[in-house]
Structures are given as C-alpha cells and as structure tokens.
Amino acid sequence: MHLPAFAVEILSWGLLGIGLLSLIEKLIPIIPSYVLFVFLGMAAVAGPGELAAVIAVSTLGSVIGGLAWFTLGRALGEQRAESAVQRYGRYVLLSPGLFERMKRSYQRNAVVVTLVGHAIPVVRFYLPLPAGVLSIRWMDFVLASAAGCLVWNAALLSIGYAVRHSGLPPVQVGIWVVLGLLALEGGGVALLRWYHARRRRGMASA
C-alpha cells in the first residue's frame, strides 16, 4: 500500500503526524482505519516502547476527530442533521437507514453503543454524529469513545507491529481483520437471537 502524498508528508512529523493522521481518519473517510493503523504498526513503530506512544497519540487524535462530529451533531440538531443525511449521506456511505438505526441504538444504551461501535467499520466513523444530535452527555461520550478508540487502535497497531517482518501488505492484513470482526459480530448476533428465541419458547410453554 502507498499512502497519499499528503499522508506520507504528515507521517514524517513523527508522533505529531501520527496523531494528526488519526484525527483526519476520523474526519474524512480517505484511508480506512483498519488499513491506516495496520500500516502505522508495520512502518512507524520501531519497538514496544514506541508502540505504546503511538497507541496513546493515535487514540487522542481519534477522540478529537470524533468530538468534531459530535459537536457538529449538536450544532445541527435532529431535523437539520436528518436533512443533511438525506441530501448528502449517499456520497459518504451514510444512508438515512443507517443513521436512523444508530439513533435508535443510542437511545437504548449510549455508552455501550459508543464503546462497541468502534469495532464496526463505517459505523465507527459516524457514531459521534447521532450522539451529538441526541445530546448524549459529553463526558459519557468522551470516556466511552476514548475506550473504544483505544481498543480499536491498539489492536490494529499491535497486529501491524507483530507482522511487520512478514512481507504482507497492510491492505491484506486489514481486510483479514475486518472479516474476522464481521464473523465474530455475525456469530454474536446469531447467538443472541438463538438465546432470545429459546427464552421466548420457554416462557410460552411455561
């Protein structure tokens, strides 16, 4: 994988550049996170001590980027945000249906959705927007977002660092990670549906 020229230039700034790239990744879907962070783990980390610093800086950048979307959601309000998604969402992979599902999820448990949602491609990018629209408590959002970004970034950076001498392209490793996550999520959803269906049958026969 070859990063865009601007990203290569920013990366040359060291930890500051890594934090800035993490922020940009959260603001504009130019480079998928599962590719960017695997690449950074493979190319920008020299040792375990540096890995910890990169994880911390990238998490800070991701949280700040998420806060920008969160603030935008609060500024727009529900009606204007829905109108913007209807008009422009198709250009950035944010369909009105996805936006509505994220809103409903937030209304059930905002902290859990923010925490877990960071492991779901596309969803993790836009989660802060409906959180801001629904005026989720700022501190709850920040803490849950920081935890979710930390787990996600650390996992991808560590995977990249672990396979840095393998010769594997970051895109391929990133796709494997996403497929593995989707398989786990699909299995978890299927297990929950089976459990609830079995519970309903048990209650019906009681």
Short mmCIF file of N, CA and C in Angstrom, two decimals, residues 14 17 23 25 31 33 37 44 47 75 86 99 104 114 125 139 141 150 159 168 180 192 203 206:
data_model
loop_
_atom_site.label_atom_id
_atom_site.label_comp_id
_atom_site.label_asym_id
_atom_site.label_seq_id
_atom_site.Cartn_x
_atom_site.Cartn_y
_atom_site.Cartn_z
N GLY A 14 6.58 12.55 12.74
CA GLY A 14 6.70 11.74 13.94
C GLY A 14 5.38 11.55 14.66
N GLY A 17 2.56 13.81 13.67
CA GLY A 17 1.96 13.43 12.40
C GLY A 17 1.02 12.24 12.57
N LEU A 23 -6.59 11.85 13.55
CA LEU A 23 -7.68 12.81 13.57
C LEU A 23 -8.33 12.92 12.20
N GLU A 25 -8.34 10.72 9.84
CA GLU A 25 -9.06 9.47 9.54
C GLU A 25 -10.46 9.48 10.13
N ILE A 31 -8.70 7.13 4.10
CA ILE A 31 -7.96 5.89 4.33
C ILE A 31 -8.68 5.11 5.42
N SER A 33 -9.52 2.97 8.58
CA SER A 33 -8.73 2.84 9.80
C SER A 33 -8.04 1.48 9.88
N PHE A 37 -4.02 2.01 10.47
CA PHE A 37 -3.36 1.65 11.72
C PHE A 37 -2.50 0.40 11.58
N ALA A 44 5.76 2.46 11.21
CA ALA A 44 6.11 3.63 12.01
C ALA A 44 6.47 3.30 13.45
N GLY A 47 9.76 -0.24 18.20
CA GLY A 47 9.87 -1.14 19.34
C GLY A 47 8.67 -1.04 20.24
N ALA A 75 -24.71 20.95 16.99
CA ALA A 75 -24.98 22.24 16.35
C ALA A 75 -26.13 22.13 15.34
N GLN A 86 -30.09 12.90 4.38
CA GLN A 86 -30.93 12.59 3.22
C GLN A 86 -30.32 13.14 1.94
N PHE A 99 -28.28 5.86 9.61
CA PHE A 99 -28.33 6.95 10.58
C PHE A 99 -29.47 6.73 11.57
N ARG A 104 -31.49 4.94 17.07
CA ARG A 104 -32.27 4.04 17.92
C ARG A 104 -31.37 3.29 18.89
N THR A 114 -21.42 3.44 21.99
CA THR A 114 -20.20 4.18 21.67
C THR A 114 -18.97 3.30 21.81
N PHE A 125 -17.14 5.33 12.20
CA PHE A 125 -16.80 6.65 11.67
C PHE A 125 -17.89 7.67 11.98
N MET A 139 -19.41 13.96 28.79
CA MET A 139 -18.39 13.16 29.46
C MET A 139 -18.59 11.67 29.20
N PHE A 141 -19.84 10.39 26.52
CA PHE A 141 -19.38 10.14 25.15
C PHE A 141 -17.85 10.10 25.09
N LEU A 150 -9.22 3.40 21.94
CA LEU A 150 -8.02 2.77 22.48
C LEU A 150 -7.95 1.30 22.11
N ILE A 159 -1.29 -5.56 15.73
CA ILE A 159 -1.27 -6.55 14.66
C ILE A 159 -0.25 -6.15 13.60
N LEU A 168 3.69 -9.11 4.32
CA LEU A 168 2.29 -8.99 3.94
C LEU A 168 1.91 -7.53 3.74
N GLY A 180 -12.56 -11.02 10.08
CA GLY A 180 -12.62 -11.71 11.37
C GLY A 180 -13.61 -11.04 12.31
N LEU A 192 -27.18 -14.45 20.12
CA LEU A 192 -28.17 -13.70 20.89
C LEU A 192 -29.59 -13.98 20.41
N MET A 203 -40.79 -19.46 27.85
CA MET A 203 -41.82 -18.69 28.54
C MET A 203 -43.20 -19.05 28.01
N ALA A 206 -44.37 -22.37 29.49
CA ALA A 206 -44.47 -22.44 30.96
C ALA A 206 -45.93 -22.29 31.40
#
